[in-house]
């Protein structure tokens, strides 16, 4: 009916006196349709859930932070909030100017305790319970169990609302916090039990989450129904809170599908993740085939694999991440798990392991040896952690400090929480090793960050792998007394800069060098350090072997100071005060700023590296048409070490200050250097540290960029077209303006600026860049010729007589060139 009215209104325009009535009718029809939609759906769709999760991932605020500044008196009546207040809350929480109306409306109606609306309850249906909103978004934020609220029949404690919470015993609360929150959300009528209708909604929600996780849901519903039926221990037809919590202790698919974060434990619990298997695998419990392309659960720590319905009866996880008694310190035994022999060959007898016929073979979770069951006796009990021993902190190297004082520490369930802080452990790594501290940004690279996190939790000790959603400080505190450790940052250039800055503040006696696994969009620093243009699913073990042979190089870091003029104009906050890669003013910063604004508004459209580059292309095309930074030299003056730089003869739209020879995802604005005949060392060494300023064009032609020479390269950019020509190698370089150790800009109007890819709009100001400090990084060695590598490559453990043959000489990308072929 609403669509018919709209078509009629288009064909026959209404008079002004009828427009108000028409709008009221359309609003009423639209409201009725939306309520019907909410009633039919009941819960948000997988698409809405995915979109909401992307918004939350990009937001930097927590629910508690928002409620501290939220205008309660304006939008709330007690604990109730209307649609307008809910919309305003979402804008603040997700840090966006506008929330998609469909998403906001669907979320609002999903919080109603009753979807059956009539005239009497219509006024009450226009508001929802703010505590439910608070609980739901707290769950989506993830985090450890102690961060969740316990709602055992009482309201949560929220900033600005005088409500009480129940204090339970420490360990019991850790478990109950997740499940009581979820129970509260699904107990729509607040009667303390889940009836058949509410249980069906839980199943529906889990089905939709399963679709979002790309599960095969064709056989999932009967499994879920049986699982929910088993919760009803007394056969009453309803699930009480006690039954719900008791079932949560063993019902692993319930944990996964309700979105509850499976955090690292050390009490025999598996850390499950859903997985679709592309090869025949067998359940470790029932030993039946899971089937090609079927869904199962795999433990991140030990690769124990089960059917969804077998997870409740699975054997305890054999992996312990630290020594729990004195006798375990110093000696690491093998930890064998059946199955998981993906290579199909025994490392002991070199014969095939017939993994396609049944659950057979054993693999060690620390050294990753794969052997026949019959070969177990021939393998010694002590584990040396295999090929990656240089990186791994075995459990025998980590132990509670209480053991040093002579007090025996028997790890019971109630004691685990006292060991959740880094200071509770002491680390003594194996001699002549370089333990690796891994930081992973789960927001980088679409879903790559989460996948890399899971893989490293198995390859290394899970206590070496840290999710950056909690910041880098816990990991650095954990490793503060570890000698000769290295750091691997899995993320973009911004993540690398964050880690380098945190390491500076930590004041380590010996600064750990940093390697990069590029998960960002541009990855300029990773390119210069030869770690590649972007991670594309390569073997992480091979990357770890590359880190072993990498070389420590210095990275100059520069202090950026922005002093605004006192003219009343407002500017965006400066993203960073340290420059690691580059700083720029003008056209490229304008493109980056538009990209940044669009990503903040619509994060769901920026979920892959390729999509990001296409957006950059679109904004660059628009900028080439409008030229918003034309004649930049008239609005900017440049001083290098106190000397004014003459720009009068140039027509520029951008100025870039380079610390590394890569920008815009691999574009070298400085260009390749032509060395003079007979000068093999280059002009850089001849000048040394005496020449702080170089502006002579002839000398600049021979200057080689160096990220550790305490000098910056200054380049002028004519416009977007020139940037494209340099990126595609149609033009060698931009305008080389200077090479200096200090630079100052003065602007006379508001201009876009960016530092290391983070843009902002800056009112007239003075920008000063001076040398700050030096960072330690790891650079991959240049690939050798394939014939040299044939004789110098290490021997493979499974084929002692066969060397590795890299084909690095035939590939241009250093990361891709490190692939190896077995002869």
mmCIF file of N, CA, C and O in Angstrom, residues 209 247 481 619:
data_model
loop_
_atom_site.group_PDB
_atom_site.id
_atom_site.type_symbol
_atom_site.label_atom_id
_atom_site.label_comp_id
_atom_site.label_asym_id
_atom_site.label_seq_id
_atom_site.Cartn_x
_atom_site.Cartn_y
_atom_site.Cartn_z
ATOM 1 N N UNK A 209 24.442 -16.423 13.052
ATOM 2 C CA UNK A 209 25.869 -16.238 13.297
ATOM 3 C C UNK A 209 26.678 -17.280 12.531
ATOM 4 O O UNK A 209 27.748 -16.991 11.997
ATOM 5 N N UNK A 247 25.187 -25.990 31.396
ATOM 6 C CA UNK A 247 25.402 -26.443 30.021
ATOM 7 C C UNK A 247 26.556 -25.701 29.368
ATOM 8 O O UNK A 247 27.276 -26.249 28.538
ATOM 9 N N UNK A 481 62.336 -8.922 30.732
ATOM 10 C CA UNK A 481 63.575 -9.508 31.230
ATOM 11 C C UNK A 481 64.133 -10.582 30.304
ATOM 12 O O UNK A 481 65.063 -11.300 30.681
ATOM 13 N N UNK A 619 39.139 8.478 -5.591
ATOM 14 C CA UNK A 619 39.398 9.806 -5.014
ATOM 15 C C UNK A 619 40.518 10.530 -5.759
ATOM 16 O O UNK A 619 40.491 11.757 -5.877
#
